[in-house]
Short mmCIF file of the C-alpha atoms (twelve columns), coordinates in Angstrom:
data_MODEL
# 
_entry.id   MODEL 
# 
loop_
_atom_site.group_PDB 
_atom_site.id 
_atom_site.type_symbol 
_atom_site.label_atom_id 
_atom_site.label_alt_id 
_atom_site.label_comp_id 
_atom_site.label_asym_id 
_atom_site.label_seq_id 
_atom_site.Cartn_x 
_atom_site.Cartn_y 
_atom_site.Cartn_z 
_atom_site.pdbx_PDB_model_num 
ATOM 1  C CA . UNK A 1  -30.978 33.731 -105.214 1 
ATOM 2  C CA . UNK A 2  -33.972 36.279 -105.328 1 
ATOM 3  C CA . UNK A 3  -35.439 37.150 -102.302 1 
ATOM 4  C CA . UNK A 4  -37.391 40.106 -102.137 1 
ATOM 5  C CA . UNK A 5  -38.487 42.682 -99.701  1 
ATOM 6  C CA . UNK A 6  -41.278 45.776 -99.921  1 
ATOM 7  C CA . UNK A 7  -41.812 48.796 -98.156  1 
ATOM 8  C CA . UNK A 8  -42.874 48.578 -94.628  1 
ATOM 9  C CA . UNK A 9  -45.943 49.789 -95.491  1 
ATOM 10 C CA . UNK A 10 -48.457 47.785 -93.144  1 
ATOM 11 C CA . UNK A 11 -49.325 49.069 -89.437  1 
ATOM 12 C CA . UNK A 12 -49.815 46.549 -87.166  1 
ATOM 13 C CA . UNK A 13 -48.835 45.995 -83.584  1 
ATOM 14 C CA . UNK A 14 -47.077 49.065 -82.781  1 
ATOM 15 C CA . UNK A 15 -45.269 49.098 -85.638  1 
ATOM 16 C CA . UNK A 16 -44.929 48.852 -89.553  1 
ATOM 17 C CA . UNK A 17 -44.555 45.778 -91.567  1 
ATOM 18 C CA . UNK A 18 -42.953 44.655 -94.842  1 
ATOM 19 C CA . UNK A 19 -42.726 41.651 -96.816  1 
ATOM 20 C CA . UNK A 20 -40.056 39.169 -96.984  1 
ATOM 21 C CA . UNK A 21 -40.674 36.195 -100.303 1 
ATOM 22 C CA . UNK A 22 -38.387 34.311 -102.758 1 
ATOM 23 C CA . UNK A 23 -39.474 34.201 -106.572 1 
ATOM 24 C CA . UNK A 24 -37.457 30.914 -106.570 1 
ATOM 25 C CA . UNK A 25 -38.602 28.725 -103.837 1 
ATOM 26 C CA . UNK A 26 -39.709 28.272 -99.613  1 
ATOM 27 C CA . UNK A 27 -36.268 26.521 -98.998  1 
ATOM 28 C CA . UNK A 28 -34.515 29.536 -99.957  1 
ATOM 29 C CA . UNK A 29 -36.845 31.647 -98.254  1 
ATOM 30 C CA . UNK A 30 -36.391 29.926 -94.916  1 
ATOM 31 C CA . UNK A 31 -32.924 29.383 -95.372  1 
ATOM 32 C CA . UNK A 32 -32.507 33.741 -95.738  1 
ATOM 33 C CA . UNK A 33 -34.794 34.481 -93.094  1 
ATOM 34 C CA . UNK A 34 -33.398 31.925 -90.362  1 
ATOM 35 C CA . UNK A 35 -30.091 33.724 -91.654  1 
ATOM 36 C CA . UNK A 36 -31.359 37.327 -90.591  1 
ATOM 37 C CA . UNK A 37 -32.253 35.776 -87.360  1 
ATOM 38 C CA . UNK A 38 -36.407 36.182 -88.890  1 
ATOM 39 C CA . UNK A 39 -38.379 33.660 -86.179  1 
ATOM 40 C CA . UNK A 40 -40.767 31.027 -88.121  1 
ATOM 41 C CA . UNK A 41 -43.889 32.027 -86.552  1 
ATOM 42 C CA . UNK A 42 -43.317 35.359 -88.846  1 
ATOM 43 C CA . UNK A 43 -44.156 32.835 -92.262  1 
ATOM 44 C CA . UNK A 44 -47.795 33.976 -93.273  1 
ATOM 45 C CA . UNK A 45 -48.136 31.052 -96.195  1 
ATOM 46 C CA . UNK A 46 -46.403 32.700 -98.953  1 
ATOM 47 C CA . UNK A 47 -44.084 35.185 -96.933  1 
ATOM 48 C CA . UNK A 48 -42.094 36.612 -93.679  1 
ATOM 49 C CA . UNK A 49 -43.702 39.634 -92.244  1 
ATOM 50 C CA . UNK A 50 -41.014 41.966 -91.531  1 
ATOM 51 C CA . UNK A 51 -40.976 44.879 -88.713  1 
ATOM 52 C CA . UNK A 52 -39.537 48.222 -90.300  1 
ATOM 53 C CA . UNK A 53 -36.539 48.041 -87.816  1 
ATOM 54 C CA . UNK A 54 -35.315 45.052 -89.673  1 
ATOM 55 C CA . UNK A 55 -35.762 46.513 -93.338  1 
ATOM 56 C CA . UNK A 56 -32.123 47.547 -93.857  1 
ATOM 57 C CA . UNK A 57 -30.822 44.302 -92.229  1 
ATOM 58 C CA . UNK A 58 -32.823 41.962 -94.528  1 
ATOM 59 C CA . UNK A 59 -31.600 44.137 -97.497  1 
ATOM 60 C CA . UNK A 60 -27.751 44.646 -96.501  1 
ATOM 61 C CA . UNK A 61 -28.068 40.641 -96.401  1 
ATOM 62 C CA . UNK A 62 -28.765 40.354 -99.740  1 
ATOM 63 C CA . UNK A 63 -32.826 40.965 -100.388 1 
ATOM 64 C CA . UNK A 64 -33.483 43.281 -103.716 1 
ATOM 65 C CA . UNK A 65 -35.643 46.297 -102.161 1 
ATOM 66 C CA . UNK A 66 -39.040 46.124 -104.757 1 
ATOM 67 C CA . UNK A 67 -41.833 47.530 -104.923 1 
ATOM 68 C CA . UNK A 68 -45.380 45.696 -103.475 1 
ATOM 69 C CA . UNK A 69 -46.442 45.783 -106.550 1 
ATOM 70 C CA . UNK A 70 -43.332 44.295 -108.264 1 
ATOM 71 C CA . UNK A 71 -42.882 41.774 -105.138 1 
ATOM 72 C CA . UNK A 72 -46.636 40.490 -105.901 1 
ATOM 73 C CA . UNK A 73 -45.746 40.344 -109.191 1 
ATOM 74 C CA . UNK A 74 -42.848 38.173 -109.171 1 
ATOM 75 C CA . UNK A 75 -44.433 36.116 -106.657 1 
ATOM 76 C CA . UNK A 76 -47.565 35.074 -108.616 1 
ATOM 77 C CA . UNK A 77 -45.118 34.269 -111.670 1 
ATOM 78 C CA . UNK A 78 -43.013 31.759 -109.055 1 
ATOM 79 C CA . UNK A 79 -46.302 30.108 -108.800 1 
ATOM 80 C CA . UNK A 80 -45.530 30.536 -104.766 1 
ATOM 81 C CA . UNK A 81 -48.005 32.399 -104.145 1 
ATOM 82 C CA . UNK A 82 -50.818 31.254 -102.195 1 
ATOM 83 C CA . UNK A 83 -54.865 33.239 -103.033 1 
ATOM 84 C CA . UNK A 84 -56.281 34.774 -100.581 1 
ATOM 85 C CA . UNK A 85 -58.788 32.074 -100.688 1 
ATOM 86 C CA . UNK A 86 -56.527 29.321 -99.867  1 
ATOM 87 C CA . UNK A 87 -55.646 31.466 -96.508  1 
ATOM 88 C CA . UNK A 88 -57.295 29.771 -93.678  1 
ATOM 89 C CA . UNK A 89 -56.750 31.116 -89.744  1 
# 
């Protein structure tokens, strides 16, 4: 299992955000965020946007704290990572 969280580091609604992806596949990612009680509507493609008051939760669950940088990493390598130009609204 390797689902990975960053820093809340991104202000938006009232509040900061991290992120929430697995390096191994979407099943696994849906399967740990439904466990942590995460809704669906916060999947953004690639990854569940997670408020700073669930941080510790998601990580005493079992996600490895990273770094963005290391998260981004490990995500492109998965080859689940979805470009910025494949992002439509």
């Amino acid at each position: 299992m390797s689902v990975l969280v960053d820093p809340p580091l991104w202000p938006r609604h009232g509040t900061v955000w991290g992120h929430l992806v697995s390096d191994t596949s979407y099943d696994e990612l849906h399967a740990f965020a439904a466990r942590a009680g995460i809704p669906r509507r916060a999947f953004d493609h690639d990854h569940y946007d997670v408020p700073v008051e669930r941080w510790d939760d998601v990580v005493a669950l079992g996600a490895e704290a990273v770094s963005t940088r290391d998260l981004v990493r490990r995500l492109r390598a998965s080859g689940l990572r979805v470009p910025a130009r494949d992002r439509r609204r």
